[in-house]
Coordinates of C-alpha atoms in Angstrom, one line a residue:
X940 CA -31.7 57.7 75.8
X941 CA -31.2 57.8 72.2
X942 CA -32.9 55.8 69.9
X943 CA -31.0 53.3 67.8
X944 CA -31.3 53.7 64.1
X945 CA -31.2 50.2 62.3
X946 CA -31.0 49.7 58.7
X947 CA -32.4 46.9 57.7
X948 CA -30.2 44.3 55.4
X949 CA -30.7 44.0 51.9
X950 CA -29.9 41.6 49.2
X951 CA -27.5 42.8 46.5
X952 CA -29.7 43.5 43.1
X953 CA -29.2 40.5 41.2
X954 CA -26.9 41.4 38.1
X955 CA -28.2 41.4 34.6
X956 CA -28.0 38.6 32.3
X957 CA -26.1 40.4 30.2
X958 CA -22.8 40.3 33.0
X959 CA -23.3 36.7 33.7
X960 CA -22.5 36.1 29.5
X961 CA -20.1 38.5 29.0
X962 CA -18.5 38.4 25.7
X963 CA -14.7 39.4 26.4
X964 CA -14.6 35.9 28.3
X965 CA -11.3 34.7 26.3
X966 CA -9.6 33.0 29.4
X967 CA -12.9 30.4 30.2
X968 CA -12.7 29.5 26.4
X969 CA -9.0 28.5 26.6
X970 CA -9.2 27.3 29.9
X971 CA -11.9 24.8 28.7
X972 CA -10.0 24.3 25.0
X973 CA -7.1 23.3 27.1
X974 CA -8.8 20.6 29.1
X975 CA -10.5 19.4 26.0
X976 CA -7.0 18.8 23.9
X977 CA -5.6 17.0 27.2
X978 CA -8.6 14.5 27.0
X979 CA -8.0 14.1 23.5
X980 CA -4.4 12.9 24.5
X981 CA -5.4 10.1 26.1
X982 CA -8.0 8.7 23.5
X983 CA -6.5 6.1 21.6
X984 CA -7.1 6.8 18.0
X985 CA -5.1 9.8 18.4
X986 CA -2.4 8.4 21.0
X987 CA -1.4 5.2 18.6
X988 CA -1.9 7.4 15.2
X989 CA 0.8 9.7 16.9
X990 CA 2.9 7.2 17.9
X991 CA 2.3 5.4 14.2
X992 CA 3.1 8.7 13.1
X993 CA 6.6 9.4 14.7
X994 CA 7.8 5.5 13.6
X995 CA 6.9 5.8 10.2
X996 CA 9.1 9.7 9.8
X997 CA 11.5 8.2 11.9
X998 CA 11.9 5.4 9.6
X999 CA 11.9 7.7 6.6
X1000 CA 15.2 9.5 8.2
X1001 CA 16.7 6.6 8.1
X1002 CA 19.1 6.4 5.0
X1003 CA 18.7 3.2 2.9
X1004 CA 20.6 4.1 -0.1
X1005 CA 22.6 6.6 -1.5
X1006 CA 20.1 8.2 -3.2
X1007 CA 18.8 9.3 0.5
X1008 CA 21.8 11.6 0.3
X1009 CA 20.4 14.0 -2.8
X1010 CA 16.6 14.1 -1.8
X1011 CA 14.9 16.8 -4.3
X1012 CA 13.0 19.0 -1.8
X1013 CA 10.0 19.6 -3.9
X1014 CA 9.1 16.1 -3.7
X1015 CA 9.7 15.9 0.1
X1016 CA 7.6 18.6 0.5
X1017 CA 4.2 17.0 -1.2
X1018 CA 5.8 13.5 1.1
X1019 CA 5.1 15.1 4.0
X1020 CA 1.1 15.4 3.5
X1021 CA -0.2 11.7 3.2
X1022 CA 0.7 10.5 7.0
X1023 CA -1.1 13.9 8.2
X1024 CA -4.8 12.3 7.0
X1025 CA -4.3 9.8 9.5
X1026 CA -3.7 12.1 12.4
X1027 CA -6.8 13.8 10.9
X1028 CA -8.9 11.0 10.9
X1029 CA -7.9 10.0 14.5
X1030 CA -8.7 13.9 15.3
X1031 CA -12.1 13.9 13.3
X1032 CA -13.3 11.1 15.6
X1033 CA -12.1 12.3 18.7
X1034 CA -13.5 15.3 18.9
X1035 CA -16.6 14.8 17.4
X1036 CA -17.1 12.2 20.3
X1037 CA -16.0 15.0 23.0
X1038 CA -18.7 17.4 21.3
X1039 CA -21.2 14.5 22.0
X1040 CA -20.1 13.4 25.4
X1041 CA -23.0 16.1 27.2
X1042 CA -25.5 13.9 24.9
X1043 CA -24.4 10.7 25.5
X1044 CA -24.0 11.5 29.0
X1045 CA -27.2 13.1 29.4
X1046 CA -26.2 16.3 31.0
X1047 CA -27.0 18.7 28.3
X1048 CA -29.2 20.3 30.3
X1049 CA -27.2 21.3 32.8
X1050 CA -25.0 23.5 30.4
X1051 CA -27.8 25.7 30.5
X1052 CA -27.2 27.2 34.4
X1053 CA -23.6 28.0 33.4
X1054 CA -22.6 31.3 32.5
X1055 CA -20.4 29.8 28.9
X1056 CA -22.7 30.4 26.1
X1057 CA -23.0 27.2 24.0
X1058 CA -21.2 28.6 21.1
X1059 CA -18.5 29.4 23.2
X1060 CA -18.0 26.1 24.3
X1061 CA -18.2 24.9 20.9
X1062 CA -15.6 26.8 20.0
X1063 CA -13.1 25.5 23.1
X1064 CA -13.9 22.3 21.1
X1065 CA -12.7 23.4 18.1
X1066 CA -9.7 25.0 19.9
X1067 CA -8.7 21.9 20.9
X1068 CA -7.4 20.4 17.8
X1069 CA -4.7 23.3 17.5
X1070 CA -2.1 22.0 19.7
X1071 CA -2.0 18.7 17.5
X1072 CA -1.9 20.8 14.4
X1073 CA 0.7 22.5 16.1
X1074 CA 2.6 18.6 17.0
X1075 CA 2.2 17.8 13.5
X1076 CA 3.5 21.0 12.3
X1077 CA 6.5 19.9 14.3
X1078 CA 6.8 17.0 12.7
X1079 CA 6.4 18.2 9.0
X1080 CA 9.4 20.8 10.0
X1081 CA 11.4 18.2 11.4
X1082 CA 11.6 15.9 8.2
X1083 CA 11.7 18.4 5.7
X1084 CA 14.9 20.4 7.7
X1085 CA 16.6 16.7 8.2
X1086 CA 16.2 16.6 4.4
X1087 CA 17.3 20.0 3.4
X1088 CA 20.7 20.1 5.5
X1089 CA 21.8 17.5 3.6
X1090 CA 24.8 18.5 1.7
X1091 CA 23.5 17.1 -1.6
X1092 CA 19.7 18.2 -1.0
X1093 CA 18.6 19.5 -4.7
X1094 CA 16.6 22.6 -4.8
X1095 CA 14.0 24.3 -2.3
X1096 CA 10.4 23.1 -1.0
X1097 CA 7.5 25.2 -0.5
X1098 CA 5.5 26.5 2.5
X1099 CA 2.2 25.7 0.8
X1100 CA 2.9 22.5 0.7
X1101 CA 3.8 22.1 4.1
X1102 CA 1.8 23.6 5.2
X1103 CA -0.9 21.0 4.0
X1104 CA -0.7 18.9 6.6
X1105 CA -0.8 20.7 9.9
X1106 CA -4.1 22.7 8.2
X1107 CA -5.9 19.2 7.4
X1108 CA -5.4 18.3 11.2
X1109 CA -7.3 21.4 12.1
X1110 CA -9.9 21.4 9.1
X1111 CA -10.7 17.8 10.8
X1112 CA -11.0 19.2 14.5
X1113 CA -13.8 21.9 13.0
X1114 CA -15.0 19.4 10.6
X1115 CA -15.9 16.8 13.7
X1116 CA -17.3 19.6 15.9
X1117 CA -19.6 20.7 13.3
X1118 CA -20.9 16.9 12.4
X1119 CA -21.7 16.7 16.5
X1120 CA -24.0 19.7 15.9
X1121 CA -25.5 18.8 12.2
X1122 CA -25.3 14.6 12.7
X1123 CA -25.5 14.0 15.9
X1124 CA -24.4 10.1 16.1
X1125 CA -21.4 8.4 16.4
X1126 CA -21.2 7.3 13.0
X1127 CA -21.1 10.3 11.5
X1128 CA -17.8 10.4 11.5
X1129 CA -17.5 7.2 9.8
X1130 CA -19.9 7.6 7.1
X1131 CA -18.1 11.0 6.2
X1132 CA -14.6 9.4 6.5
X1133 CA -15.4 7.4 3.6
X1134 CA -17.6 9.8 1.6
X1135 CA -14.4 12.0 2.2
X1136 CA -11.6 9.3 0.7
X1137 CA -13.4 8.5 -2.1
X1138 CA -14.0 12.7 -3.0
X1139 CA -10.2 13.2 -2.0
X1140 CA -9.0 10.1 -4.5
X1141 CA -11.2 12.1 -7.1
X1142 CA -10.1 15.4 -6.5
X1143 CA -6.2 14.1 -7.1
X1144 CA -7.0 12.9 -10.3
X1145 CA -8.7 16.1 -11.6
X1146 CA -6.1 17.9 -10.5
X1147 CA -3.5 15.8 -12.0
X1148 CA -5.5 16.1 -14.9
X1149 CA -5.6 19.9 -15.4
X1150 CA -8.7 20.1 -13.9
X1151 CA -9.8 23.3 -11.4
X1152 CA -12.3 22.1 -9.6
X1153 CA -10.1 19.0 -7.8
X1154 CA -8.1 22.0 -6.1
X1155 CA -11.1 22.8 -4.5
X1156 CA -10.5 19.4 -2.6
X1157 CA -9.1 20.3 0.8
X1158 CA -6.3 17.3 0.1
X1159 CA -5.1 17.1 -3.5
X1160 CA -2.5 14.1 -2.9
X1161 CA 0.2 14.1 -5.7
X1162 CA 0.0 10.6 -7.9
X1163 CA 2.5 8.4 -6.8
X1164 CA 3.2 7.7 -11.0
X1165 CA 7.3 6.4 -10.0
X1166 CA 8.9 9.0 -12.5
X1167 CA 11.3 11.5 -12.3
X1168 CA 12.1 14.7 -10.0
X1169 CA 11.4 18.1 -12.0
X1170 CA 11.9 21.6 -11.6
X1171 CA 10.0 23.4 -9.2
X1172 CA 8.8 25.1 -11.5
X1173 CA 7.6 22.7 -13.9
X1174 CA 4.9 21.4 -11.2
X1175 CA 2.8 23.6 -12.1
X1176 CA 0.4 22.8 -8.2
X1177 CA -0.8 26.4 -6.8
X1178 CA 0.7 25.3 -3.1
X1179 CA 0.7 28.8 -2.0
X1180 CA -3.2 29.6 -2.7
X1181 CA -4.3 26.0 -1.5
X1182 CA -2.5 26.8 1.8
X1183 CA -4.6 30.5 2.0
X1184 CA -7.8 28.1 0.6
X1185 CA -7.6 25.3 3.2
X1186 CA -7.0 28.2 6.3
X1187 CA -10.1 29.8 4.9
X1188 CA -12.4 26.6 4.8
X1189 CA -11.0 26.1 8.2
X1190 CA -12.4 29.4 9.5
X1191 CA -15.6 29.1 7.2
X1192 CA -16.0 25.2 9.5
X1193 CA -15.3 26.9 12.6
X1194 CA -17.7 29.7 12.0
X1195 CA -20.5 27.6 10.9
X1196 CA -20.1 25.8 14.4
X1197 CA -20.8 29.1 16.1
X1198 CA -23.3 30.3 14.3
X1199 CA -24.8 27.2 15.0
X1200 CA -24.6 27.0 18.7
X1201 CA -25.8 30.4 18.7
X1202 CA -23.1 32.8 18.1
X1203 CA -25.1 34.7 15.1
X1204 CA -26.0 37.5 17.6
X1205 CA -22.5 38.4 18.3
X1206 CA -21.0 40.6 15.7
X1207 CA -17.4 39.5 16.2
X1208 CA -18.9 36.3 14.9
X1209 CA -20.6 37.2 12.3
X1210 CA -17.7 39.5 10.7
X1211 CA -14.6 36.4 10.9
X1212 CA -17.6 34.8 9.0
X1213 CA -17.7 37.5 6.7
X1214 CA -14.0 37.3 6.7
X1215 CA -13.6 33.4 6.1
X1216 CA -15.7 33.3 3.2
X1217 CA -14.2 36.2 1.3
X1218 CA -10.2 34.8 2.0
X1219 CA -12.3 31.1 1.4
X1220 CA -13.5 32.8 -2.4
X1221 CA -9.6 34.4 -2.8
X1222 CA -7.8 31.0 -2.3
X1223 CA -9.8 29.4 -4.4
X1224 CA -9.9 31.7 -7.6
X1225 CA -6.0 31.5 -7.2
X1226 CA -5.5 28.0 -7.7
X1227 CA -7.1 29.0 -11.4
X1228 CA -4.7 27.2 -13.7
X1229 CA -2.1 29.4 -15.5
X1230 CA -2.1 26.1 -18.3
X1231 CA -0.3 28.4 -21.8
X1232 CA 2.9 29.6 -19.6
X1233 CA 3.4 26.4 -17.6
X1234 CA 2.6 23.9 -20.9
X1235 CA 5.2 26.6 -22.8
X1236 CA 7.6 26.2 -19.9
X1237 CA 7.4 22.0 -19.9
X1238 CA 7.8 22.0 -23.5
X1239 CA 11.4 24.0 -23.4
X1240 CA 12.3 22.1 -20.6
X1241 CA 11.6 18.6 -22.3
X1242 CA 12.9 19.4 -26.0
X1243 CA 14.7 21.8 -25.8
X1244 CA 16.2 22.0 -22.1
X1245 CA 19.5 24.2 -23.1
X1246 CA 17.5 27.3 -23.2
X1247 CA 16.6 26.4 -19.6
X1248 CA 20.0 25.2 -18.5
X1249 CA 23.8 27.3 -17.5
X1250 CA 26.6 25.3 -17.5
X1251 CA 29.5 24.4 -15.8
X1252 CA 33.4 23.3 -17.5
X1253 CA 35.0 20.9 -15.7
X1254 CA 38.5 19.9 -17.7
X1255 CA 37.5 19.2 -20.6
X1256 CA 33.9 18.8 -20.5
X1257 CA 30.4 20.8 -19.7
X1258 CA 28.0 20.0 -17.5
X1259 CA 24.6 21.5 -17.7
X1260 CA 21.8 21.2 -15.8
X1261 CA 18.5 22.9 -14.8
X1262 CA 19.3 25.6 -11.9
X1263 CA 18.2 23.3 -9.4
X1264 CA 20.7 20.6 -9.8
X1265 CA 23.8 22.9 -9.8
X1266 CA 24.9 21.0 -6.5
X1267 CA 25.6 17.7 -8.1
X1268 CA 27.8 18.8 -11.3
X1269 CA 31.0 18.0 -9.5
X1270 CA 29.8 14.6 -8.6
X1271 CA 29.0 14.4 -12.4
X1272 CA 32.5 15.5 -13.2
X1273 CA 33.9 12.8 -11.1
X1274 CA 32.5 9.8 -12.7
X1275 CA 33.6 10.9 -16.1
X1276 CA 36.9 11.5 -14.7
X1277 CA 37.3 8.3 -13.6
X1278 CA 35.8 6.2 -16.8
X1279 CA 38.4 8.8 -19.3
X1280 CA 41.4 7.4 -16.5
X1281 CA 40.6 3.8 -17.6
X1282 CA 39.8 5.0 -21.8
X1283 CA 42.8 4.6 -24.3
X1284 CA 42.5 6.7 -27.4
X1285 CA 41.3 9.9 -27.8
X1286 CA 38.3 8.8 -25.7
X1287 CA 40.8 9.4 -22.5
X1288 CA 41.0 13.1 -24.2
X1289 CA 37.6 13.8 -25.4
X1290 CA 35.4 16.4 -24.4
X1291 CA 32.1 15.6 -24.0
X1292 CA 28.8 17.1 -23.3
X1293 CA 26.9 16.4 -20.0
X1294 CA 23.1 17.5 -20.6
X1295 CA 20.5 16.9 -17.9
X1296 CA 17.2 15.6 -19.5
X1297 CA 13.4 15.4 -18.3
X1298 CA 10.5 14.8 -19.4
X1299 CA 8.1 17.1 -18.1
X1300 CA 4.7 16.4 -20.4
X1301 CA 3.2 14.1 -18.2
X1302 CA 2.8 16.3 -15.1
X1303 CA 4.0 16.8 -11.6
X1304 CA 6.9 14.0 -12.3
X1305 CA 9.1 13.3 -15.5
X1306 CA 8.4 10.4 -17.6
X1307 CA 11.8 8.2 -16.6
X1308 CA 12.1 6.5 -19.6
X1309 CA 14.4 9.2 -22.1
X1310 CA 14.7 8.6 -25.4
X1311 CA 18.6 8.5 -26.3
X1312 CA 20.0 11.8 -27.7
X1313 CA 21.8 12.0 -31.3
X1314 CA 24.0 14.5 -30.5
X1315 CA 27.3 13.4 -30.5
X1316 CA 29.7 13.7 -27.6
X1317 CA 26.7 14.5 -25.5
X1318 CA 25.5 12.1 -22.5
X1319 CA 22.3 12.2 -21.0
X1320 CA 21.8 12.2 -16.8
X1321 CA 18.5 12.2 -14.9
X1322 CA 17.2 14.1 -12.0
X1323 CA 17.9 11.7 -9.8
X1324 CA 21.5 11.0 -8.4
X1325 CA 23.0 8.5 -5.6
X1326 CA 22.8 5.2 -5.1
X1327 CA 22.2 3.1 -8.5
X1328 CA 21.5 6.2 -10.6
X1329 CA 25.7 6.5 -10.3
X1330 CA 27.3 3.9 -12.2
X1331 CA 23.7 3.7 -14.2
X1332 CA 25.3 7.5 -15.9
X1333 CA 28.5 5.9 -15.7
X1334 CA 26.6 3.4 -18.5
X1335 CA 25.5 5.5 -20.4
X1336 CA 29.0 8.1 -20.6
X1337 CA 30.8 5.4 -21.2
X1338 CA 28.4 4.2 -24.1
X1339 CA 29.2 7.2 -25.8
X1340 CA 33.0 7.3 -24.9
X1341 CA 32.8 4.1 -27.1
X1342 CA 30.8 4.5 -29.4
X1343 CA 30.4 8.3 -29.9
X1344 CA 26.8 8.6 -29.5
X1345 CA 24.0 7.6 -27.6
X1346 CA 21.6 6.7 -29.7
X1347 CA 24.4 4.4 -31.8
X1348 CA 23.6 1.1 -29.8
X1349 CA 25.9 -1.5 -28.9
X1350 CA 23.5 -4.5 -28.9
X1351 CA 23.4 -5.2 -32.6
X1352 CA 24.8 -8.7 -32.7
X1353 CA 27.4 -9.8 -30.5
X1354 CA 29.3 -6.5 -29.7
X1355 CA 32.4 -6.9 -27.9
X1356 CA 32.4 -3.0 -27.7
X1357 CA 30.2 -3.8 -24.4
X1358 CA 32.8 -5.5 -22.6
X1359 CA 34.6 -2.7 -23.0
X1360 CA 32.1 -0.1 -22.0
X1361 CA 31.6 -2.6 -18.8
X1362 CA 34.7 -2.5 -18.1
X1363 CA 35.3 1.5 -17.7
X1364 CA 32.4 1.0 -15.3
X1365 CA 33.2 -1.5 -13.0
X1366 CA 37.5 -1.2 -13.2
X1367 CA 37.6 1.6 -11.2
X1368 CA 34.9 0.5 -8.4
X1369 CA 36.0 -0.4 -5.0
X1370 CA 33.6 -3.1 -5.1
X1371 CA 32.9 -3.9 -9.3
X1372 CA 30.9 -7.1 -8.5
X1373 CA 28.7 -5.5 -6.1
X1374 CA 28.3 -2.5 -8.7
X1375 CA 27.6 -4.9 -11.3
X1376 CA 24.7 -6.8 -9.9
X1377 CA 22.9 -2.9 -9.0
X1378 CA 23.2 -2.0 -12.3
X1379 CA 21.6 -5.3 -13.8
X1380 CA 18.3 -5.3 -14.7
X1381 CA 18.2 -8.9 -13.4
X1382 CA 20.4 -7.9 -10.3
X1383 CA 22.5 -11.6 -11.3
X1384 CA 26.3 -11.2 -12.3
X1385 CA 26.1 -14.2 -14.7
X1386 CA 24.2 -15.1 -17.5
X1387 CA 22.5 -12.4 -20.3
X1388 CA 20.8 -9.6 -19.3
X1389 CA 20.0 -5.7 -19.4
X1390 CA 22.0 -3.5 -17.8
X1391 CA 20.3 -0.3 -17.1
X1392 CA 21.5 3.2 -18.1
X1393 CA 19.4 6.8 -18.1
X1394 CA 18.4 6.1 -22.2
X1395 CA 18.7 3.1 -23.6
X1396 CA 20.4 0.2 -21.6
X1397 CA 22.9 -2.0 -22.6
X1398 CA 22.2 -5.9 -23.6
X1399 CA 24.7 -8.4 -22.5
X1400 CA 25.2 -11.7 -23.5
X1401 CA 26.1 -14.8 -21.5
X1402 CA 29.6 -14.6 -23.1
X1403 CA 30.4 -11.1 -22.7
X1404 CA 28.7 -11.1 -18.8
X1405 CA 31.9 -14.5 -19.0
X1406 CA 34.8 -12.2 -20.2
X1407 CA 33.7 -8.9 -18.0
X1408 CA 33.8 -11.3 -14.9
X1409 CA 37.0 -12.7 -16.2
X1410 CA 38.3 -9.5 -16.5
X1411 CA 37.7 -8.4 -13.2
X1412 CA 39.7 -11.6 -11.3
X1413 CA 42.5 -10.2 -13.4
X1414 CA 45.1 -6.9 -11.5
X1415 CA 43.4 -4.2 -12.2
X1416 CA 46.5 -2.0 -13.7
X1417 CA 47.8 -4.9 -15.5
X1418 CA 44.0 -5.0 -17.4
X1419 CA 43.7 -1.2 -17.7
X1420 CA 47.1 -1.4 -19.4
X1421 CA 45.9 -3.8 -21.9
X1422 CA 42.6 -1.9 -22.5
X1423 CA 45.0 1.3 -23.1
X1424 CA 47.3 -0.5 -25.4
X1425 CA 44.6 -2.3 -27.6
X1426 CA 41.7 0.4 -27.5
X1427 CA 41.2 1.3 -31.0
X1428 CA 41.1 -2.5 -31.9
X1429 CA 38.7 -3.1 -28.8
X1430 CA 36.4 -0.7 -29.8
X1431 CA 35.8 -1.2 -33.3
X1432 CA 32.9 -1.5 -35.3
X1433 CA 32.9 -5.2 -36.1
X1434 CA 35.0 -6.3 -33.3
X1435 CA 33.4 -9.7 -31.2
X1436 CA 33.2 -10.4 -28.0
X1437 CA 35.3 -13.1 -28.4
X1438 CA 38.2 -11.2 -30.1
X1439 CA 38.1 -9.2 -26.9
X1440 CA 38.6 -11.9 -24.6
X1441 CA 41.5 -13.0 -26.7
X1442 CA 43.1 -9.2 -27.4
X1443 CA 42.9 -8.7 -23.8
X1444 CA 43.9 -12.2 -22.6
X1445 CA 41.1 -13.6 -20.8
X1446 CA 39.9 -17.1 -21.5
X1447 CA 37.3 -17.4 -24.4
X1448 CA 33.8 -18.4 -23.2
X1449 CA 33.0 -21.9 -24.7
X1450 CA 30.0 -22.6 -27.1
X1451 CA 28.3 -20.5 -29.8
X1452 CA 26.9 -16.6 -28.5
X1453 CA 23.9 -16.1 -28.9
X1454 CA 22.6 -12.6 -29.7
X1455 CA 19.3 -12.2 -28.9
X1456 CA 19.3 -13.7 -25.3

């Protein structure tokens, strides 16, 4: 009989620590960075800031005048970065509270039987504010592409710009892991929300100032002054090297999480470090200010903008404008076409001059207020077009149809020559009353008032607001005929505004004008 051999049963050897944290363990960190952006879904701040969020672009889609229809991408671009800090702030809080929900929860301990190394984890954290970088990303894209397929969108944007805002939602997601791990308390957030505002409002105004050291601001939020559209490259705001600055700091934040949970022993770590600090160090030093070219530049541009101009011949008149604006000269051409159909004289034959104008000395927007040009023949137009900036050029080309020259005003005592310049604006409008309130200081069709034009506007009397109205009640060919017929007479010098209303048949307002209402 043989003899049965038995081998006795062994445990496995247990495996080194080393396999239980092994490093190439991408899939557990996404896994994990996936579960964590799915909780931050459903947290509130960041589920009603979205929503906020999609309203208030929404809304901005929405055209509500006709100036909606020539939107000047490079002011569309910088619009697109102030509703971003509030899906930052919601993102800053939420995951700063999902780094502290092991603390809070007490189970912090029990993290250390799992094979994810705490940096790791920390990272998943920060990985978790990509997909609404990503969703904001979207929503930056969205407006500006709504904007820029409009036929009468004016110039180009820039991807530095835009890219502002998806790179501030994830600067916050590394900003609020990294407070869980330095300030461990719920109001950490807060506290550095507002320390952050007030340094943000600060930064702006350095850097609208000149100043280098505001660029170094994450968010450099372009002053809302109300001017004037310029040239793109009149801004003079390094968007480019602020984009490559703000994806640094977000790399320098997210490393500084790892290295403190840990992650200094890994050398992948401690090279993207390396890496982050030196592209960090190169966006920074390019934002530098370039001040000699760009103030040389704005100068040209502001006095003398023909050397920075082409220009265009339409019948009998040029238009010039800064590259840019090249898309709106035939909508120029247009209005002056119509005010020479309703001229008499040789102001239905002149040719005149159509000059864009801005003022670019005071920064990232034009001053609006121009001062009126003594060239004559030549007519002044803005950077803005649609809506009331229309038959506010139609002012001021008429103005010099009359009169010659802008800067050879028509509100030195009672000077019937501004019926007659109101009149080539509003005769050949579908709705002149309408036209006549939007171009009124006042927005009121009766009574004195100021009727705004790109340079100087036009003062109107009670009387002559009386006759223009009158005129308008009467056929339109029948008064255009009269206009025609009686022009040189109508637009002379010393002419009242009472001698219109009589040369052109319209009842003569009763009582004594007063100039200087």
């Amino acid at each position: 009989m043989s003899s049965a051999t038995t081998t006795p049963h062994t445990a496995p050897p247990p495996a080194p620590a080393g396999a239980a944290r092994d490093p190439r363990r991408t899939g557990a960190v996404l896994a994990l960075a996936r579960f964590e952006a799915r909780e931050l879904l459903f947290q509130a701040p960041v589920l009603l800031v979205f929503a906020f969020y999609a309203l208030i672009v929404i809304t901005r889609l929405v055209p509500t005048d006709g100036m909606d229809a020539y939107p000047v991408l490079n002011t569309v671009d910088r619009r697109t970065q102030t509703l971003p800090l509030l899906v930052a702030l919601s993102v800053l809080i939420c995951t700063n509270a999902a780094a502290l929900r092991s603390r809070k929860g007490g189970t912090v301990q029990q993290f250390g039987v799992l094979p994810m190394e705490p940096w790791r984890r920390s990272l998943a954290h920060v990985l978790s504010a990509v997909p609404y970088a990503a969703l904001t990303a979207l929503f930056v894209v969205a407006e500006y592409v709504w904007e820029a397929l409009k036929p009468g969108a004016i110039g180009h944007g820039s991807f530095g710009e835009l890219a502002v805002g998806p790179l501030t939602v994830l600067l916050a997601g590394a900003l609020g892991v990294l407070l869980a791990r330095v300030l461990p308390t719920t109001f950490g957030p807060v506290l550095f929300s507002i320390g952050a505002y007030l340094a943000f409002m600060f930064a702006s105004v350095v850097a609208d100032g000149g100043g280098w050291s505001g660029w170094l601001s994450p968010v450099v939020l372009s002053p809302d002054t109300g001017g004037d559209p310029i040239p793109s490259d009149l801004i003079g705001r390094p968007a480019g090297w602020h984009a490559l600055y703000m994806a640094g700091l977000c790399a320098v934040l997210t490393c500084a999480v790892l290295l403190l949970a840990g992650g200094g022993r890994t050398r992948a770590v401690r090279a993207a470090t390396v890496l982050a600090l030196v592209v960090t160090a190169a966006g920074a030093i390019g934002q530098l200010p370039h001040g000699a070219a760009l103030d040389a530049a704005r100068k040209t541009a502001s006095e003398t903008p023909e050397e920075a101009q082409s220009c265009t011949t339409y019948g009998r008149s040029r238009y010039c404008s800064f590259p840019e604006w090249e898309v709106v000269r035939s909508e120029w051409a247009e209005v002056v076409d119509r005010l020479q159909s309703a001229a008499g004289g040789s102001a239905a034959r002149a040719g005149l001059t159509i000059r864009q104008r801005v003022d670019a000395s005071v920064g990232e927007s034009g001053d609006g207020a121009l001062w009126p040009s003594s060239t004559p023949g030549q007519v002044t137009v803005g950077t803005r077009w649609g809506g009331n900036r229309v038959p506010e050029f139609a002012v001021g080309a008429a103005s010099v149809l009359v009169s010659g020259r802008e800067d050879m005003t028509l509100d030195e005592g009672c000077d019937g020559r501004t019926v007659v310049v109101m009149w080539l604006v509003l005769g050949t409008e579908r709705d002149p009353l309408d036209t006549f309130q939007h171009v009124r200081l006042d927005d009121r069709v009766s009574g004195s008032g100021l009727v705004l034009a790109p340079t100087n506007g036009l003062s109107m009397t009670a009387h002559q607001t009386e006759v223009v109205r009158d005129m308008l009640k009467e056929p339109r060919a029948k008064m255009t005929a009269r206009v025609k017929a009686h022009w040189e007479e109508l637009t002379a010098r010393r002419t009242t505004t009472a001698q219109v209303a009589k040369v052109l048949g319209v009842e003569v307002p009763k009582g004594v004008e007063t100039c200087e209402e």
